[in-house]
Structure formats: C-alpha cells, structure tokens
Amino acid sequence: MRNVTLWITIIFTLLIAACSPAAATPAGKTDANGYPLQAAPTTSAVNSAQGASTSAYPVNATDADKLSDPFAVTKMELRPNAETAGYTDVWASGSMPSECHRLAVKITPPTKDNQIAVDVFVLKPTECSSTAAFPFEGVVASLGGYPAGKYTVMLNGKSAGEVNFK
C-alpha cells in the first residue's frame, strides 16, 4: 500500500510540474513548437539608417506561415526605457488565444511623416490542447536611435502616442 501511495504522489507531482507555466530559461531556448520562450526571449535589433529599434519577439523568416491575427491590444503606453537613455518602450497588454501561442513583432522604420509602425502578431502553435485565453502584459518593442524629431508610434494601426527623440 505504501508503494502505491508513493507512486501516486510521484505521478501527481510530475503532472503538476508539467502543466505549470515555464520558469525563466536561458535566452535562445525554444518551446516544442520552435518559438522563443516568452519567459526569456531573445532580443533582435531592427537596424536601419535611421535607428536601432529592438523587440524581444522578432518575426523570423520561418514564421510567415504561422502568423495569425494581430495581437488583441486592450491597453498601450509609451514609456521611457529604464536602461537606455533616449529610447522609448512600447508597452502593451491584451490576450492571446491560448498559452501555446507566441508573440511576433515587426518594427517598420519611420516614414517621411515620422510615423513608426509596430505590428504585433500572434504565432499559431503546431499543437495545443489549451483553449483558455492567455493574458500578456509587457514591453513589445524598444524604439530609439532615430534622428531628432517628433514621431508618432502606431501599434497595430492605432496611435500609441508621440515621442520626441533628441
């Protein structure tokens, strides 16, 4: 009887651990679907002649067939970057279809009218048994390195605000 109780306890503990959210992992690790883990995303820079904006959730060439609908943004803000002077973070909150989905961000260099587009997409997983909406809240992009001027930041086609780069 003791062995049965011990095995039930071990199996139950393993099941709980397997269903728990992932802990922070080293950058560069991917989940079973090949997506960067949200808990420890890798940073990718979008370098252009007019800036060096970054996102922890870059759109990769292999993501084209996995892009789903745009991320459903419920709130957005522009905040000064706490680590890099002269940079502004694009902060967003919303939800994804499930915890298996991942974010992908595309930053477009400024237009002639000083408009910077930040498009946040949801990547479809290969497999997922979860159907519960999964909330996301955090920085989706860090903008900076542009010539001095006033810029309008568009997040998924809606104005997130204006920022002055000096």
XYZ file of C-alpha atoms in Angstrom:
166
model
C 0.000 0.000 0.000
C 2.893 2.356 0.780
C 4.403 1.800 -2.687
C 1.103 2.615 -4.390
C 0.764 5.836 -2.386
C 4.348 6.787 -3.185
C 3.847 6.188 -6.932
C 0.593 8.150 -6.966
C 2.328 11.050 -5.224
C 5.239 10.997 -7.686
C 2.965 10.845 -10.735
C 0.733 13.612 -9.402
C 3.768 15.825 -8.687
C 5.139 15.259 -12.204
C 1.766 16.095 -13.765
C 1.532 19.342 -11.827
C 5.083 20.291 -12.785
C 4.425 19.543 -16.454
C 1.310 21.718 -16.521
C 2.856 24.655 -14.663
C 3.985 27.790 -16.552
C 7.572 27.657 -17.727
C 10.181 29.183 -15.492
C 12.659 31.651 -16.880
C 15.089 29.876 -19.154
C 18.292 30.945 -20.873
C 17.802 33.142 -23.928
C 17.699 31.302 -27.222
C 15.719 28.296 -25.953
C 12.553 27.350 -27.812
C 9.381 25.551 -26.906
C 8.117 22.352 -28.567
C 6.789 24.419 -31.498
C 10.143 26.097 -32.135
C 9.077 29.500 -30.777
C 11.293 31.546 -28.456
C 10.159 31.076 -24.871
C 8.206 34.127 -23.702
C 9.771 33.942 -20.228
C 13.257 34.559 -21.585
C 13.010 35.986 -25.083
C 15.970 36.709 -27.266
C 16.479 40.292 -28.372
C 16.720 41.155 -32.030
C 17.558 44.570 -33.435
C 15.938 46.176 -36.438
C 18.820 48.318 -37.674
C 18.234 50.923 -40.329
C 19.970 54.092 -41.381
C 17.548 55.879 -39.081
C 17.595 53.912 -35.856
C 18.150 50.711 -33.982
C 14.800 49.620 -32.572
C 14.549 46.260 -30.840
C 11.944 43.683 -29.946
C 12.223 40.591 -27.821
C 9.711 38.895 -30.153
C 11.061 39.312 -33.704
C 9.271 37.939 -36.765
C 11.566 35.319 -38.266
C 11.542 34.171 -41.886
C 10.178 30.790 -40.776
C 7.208 32.458 -39.045
C 5.400 33.545 -42.230
C 3.075 30.533 -42.309
C 2.474 30.671 -38.541
C 1.269 34.286 -38.299
C -2.256 34.511 -37.017
C -4.371 37.539 -36.313
C -2.877 40.714 -34.872
C -2.462 40.653 -31.095
C -5.662 41.937 -29.448
C -4.384 45.036 -27.634
C -6.524 46.258 -24.739
C -4.099 48.902 -23.434
C -0.929 50.528 -24.773
C 1.555 53.093 -23.490
C 4.860 54.647 -24.418
C 7.309 54.605 -21.510
C 10.908 55.807 -21.180
C 13.321 52.885 -21.334
C 14.791 52.431 -17.855
C 18.093 51.014 -19.142
C 18.929 53.015 -22.268
C 18.704 56.805 -22.342
C 16.967 58.157 -25.420
C 14.931 55.009 -26.028
C 11.180 54.594 -25.546
C 9.451 51.308 -24.740
C 6.182 50.348 -26.379
C 4.173 48.641 -23.622
C 1.009 46.671 -24.371
C -1.464 44.431 -22.645
C -4.019 42.095 -24.132
C -4.626 38.420 -24.606
C -3.675 35.576 -26.885
C -5.940 32.659 -27.850
C -4.034 30.280 -25.541
C -0.832 29.876 -23.573
C 0.618 27.931 -26.532
C 0.516 30.979 -28.825
C 3.521 33.326 -29.014
C 4.049 36.951 -29.976
C 5.925 38.184 -33.036
C 6.734 41.878 -33.529
C 7.598 43.710 -36.745
C 9.001 47.245 -36.454
C 8.894 49.375 -39.583
C 11.401 52.258 -39.879
C 9.888 55.765 -39.794
C 8.020 57.087 -42.809
C 8.556 60.557 -44.307
C 5.875 61.741 -41.873
C 7.863 60.405 -38.869
C 5.452 57.564 -38.222
C 6.864 54.339 -36.756
C 4.725 51.213 -37.159
C 4.947 48.458 -34.554
C 2.877 45.438 -35.588
C 2.325 42.700 -33.016
C 1.095 39.339 -34.265
C 0.203 36.054 -32.630
C 2.010 32.939 -33.873
C -0.099 29.817 -34.177
C 1.310 26.760 -32.436
C 1.700 23.449 -34.232
C -0.206 21.685 -31.475
C -2.059 22.958 -28.438
C -4.573 21.392 -26.111
C -5.265 24.619 -24.207
C -8.232 26.742 -25.250
C -8.158 29.282 -22.421
C -7.230 32.869 -23.304
C -3.753 33.768 -22.087
C -3.046 37.324 -20.907
C 0.094 39.196 -21.920
C 1.401 42.420 -20.444
C 4.804 43.922 -21.129
C 7.207 45.689 -23.450
C 6.804 44.586 -27.071
C 9.396 46.951 -28.582
C 12.050 49.480 -27.628
C 12.428 52.394 -30.027
C 15.370 54.750 -30.378
C 18.417 55.845 -32.295
C 16.363 57.914 -34.751
C 17.251 61.434 -35.903
C 15.973 64.196 -33.591
C 12.306 64.925 -34.038
C 8.746 64.145 -33.026
C 7.472 60.697 -34.031
C 4.040 59.101 -33.930
C 4.112 55.459 -32.845
C 1.413 53.242 -34.338
C 0.696 49.932 -32.595
C -1.309 47.570 -34.799
C -2.628 50.536 -36.770
C -3.696 52.616 -33.756
C -1.811 55.562 -32.304
C 0.096 54.595 -29.165
C 1.254 58.209 -28.752
C 4.035 60.537 -29.726
C 7.662 60.572 -28.683
C 10.386 63.202 -29.076
C 13.826 61.846 -29.866
C 16.681 64.250 -29.156
